Coordinates of C-alpha atoms in Angstrom, one line a residue:
M1 CA 71.2 -14.8 104.8
A2 CA 68.8 -16.2 107.6
T3 CA 68.1 -19.9 107.5
F4 CA 65.3 -21.7 109.0
A5 CA 67.5 -23.3 111.8
N6 CA 69.0 -19.9 112.7
T7 CA 65.6 -18.1 112.9
T8 CA 63.7 -17.8 116.2
S9 CA 60.2 -19.0 115.9
P10 CA 60.3 -19.7 112.2
T11 CA 56.9 -21.1 112.0
P12 CA 53.5 -20.1 113.8
F13 CA 52.9 -23.3 115.5
G14 CA 56.4 -24.8 115.7
I15 CA 55.3 -28.4 115.2
Y16 CA 58.2 -29.2 112.8
D17 CA 60.8 -26.6 114.0
N18 CA 63.0 -29.3 115.5
E19 CA 62.8 -31.8 112.6
S20 CA 66.0 -31.9 110.5
D21 CA 64.2 -33.0 107.2
F22 CA 61.6 -30.1 107.6
S23 CA 64.4 -27.6 108.3
T24 CA 66.4 -28.7 105.2
D25 CA 63.3 -28.7 103.0
A26 CA 62.2 -25.3 104.4
D27 CA 65.2 -23.5 103.1
S28 CA 64.7 -25.0 99.8
I29 CA 61.0 -24.3 99.6
V30 CA 61.7 -20.6 99.9
V31 CA 63.7 -20.7 96.5
F32 CA 61.3 -22.9 94.8
V33 CA 58.3 -20.6 95.8
K34 CA 59.9 -17.4 94.9
R35 CA 61.0 -18.7 91.5
K36 CA 57.5 -20.1 90.8
L37 CA 56.1 -16.6 91.5
G38 CA 58.7 -14.9 89.2
D39 CA 61.2 -13.5 91.7
D40 CA 64.0 -13.7 89.0
I41 CA 61.9 -11.0 87.0
L42 CA 59.6 -9.3 89.5
S43 CA 60.0 -8.5 93.2
V44 CA 58.1 -11.1 95.3
E45 CA 57.3 -9.4 98.7
L46 CA 57.0 -12.5 100.8
T47 CA 59.0 -12.9 104.0
K48 CA 60.7 -16.3 104.6
K49 CA 58.5 -16.6 107.7
Q50 CA 55.4 -16.3 105.6
I51 CA 56.5 -19.0 103.3
W52 CA 57.7 -21.3 106.2
G53 CA 54.3 -20.8 107.9
N54 CA 52.5 -21.9 104.8
F55 CA 54.8 -24.8 104.4
E56 CA 54.1 -26.0 107.9
E57 CA 50.3 -25.6 107.1
A58 CA 50.6 -27.6 103.8
T59 CA 52.6 -30.3 105.6
L60 CA 50.0 -30.6 108.4
E61 CA 47.2 -30.8 105.8
Y62 CA 49.0 -33.5 103.7
S63 CA 49.6 -35.5 106.9
S64 CA 45.9 -35.2 107.7
I65 CA 44.9 -36.5 104.2
L66 CA 47.3 -39.4 104.7
N67 CA 46.0 -40.4 108.0
Q68 CA 42.4 -40.2 106.8
Y69 CA 43.1 -42.4 103.9
Q70 CA 44.9 -44.8 106.1
A71 CA 42.0 -45.0 108.5
K72 CA 39.6 -45.6 105.6
S73 CA 41.8 -48.4 104.3
Q74 CA 42.0 -50.3 107.5

């Protein structure tokens, strides 16, 4: 089974590709997403790269929200 660390260009922008925490969470998020979508019962046709790409986008968005809040509070 392919893992995030063993995949070439796993995310579209590669911003977090070398971060160990992101790499560990990326492998776990695949299982989480597929189970939330019912993969135990139905076939979910999402690739790991698609899920990792969305995880990267979500992480960037969350970071942006935190930075905006921090700027307002200063």
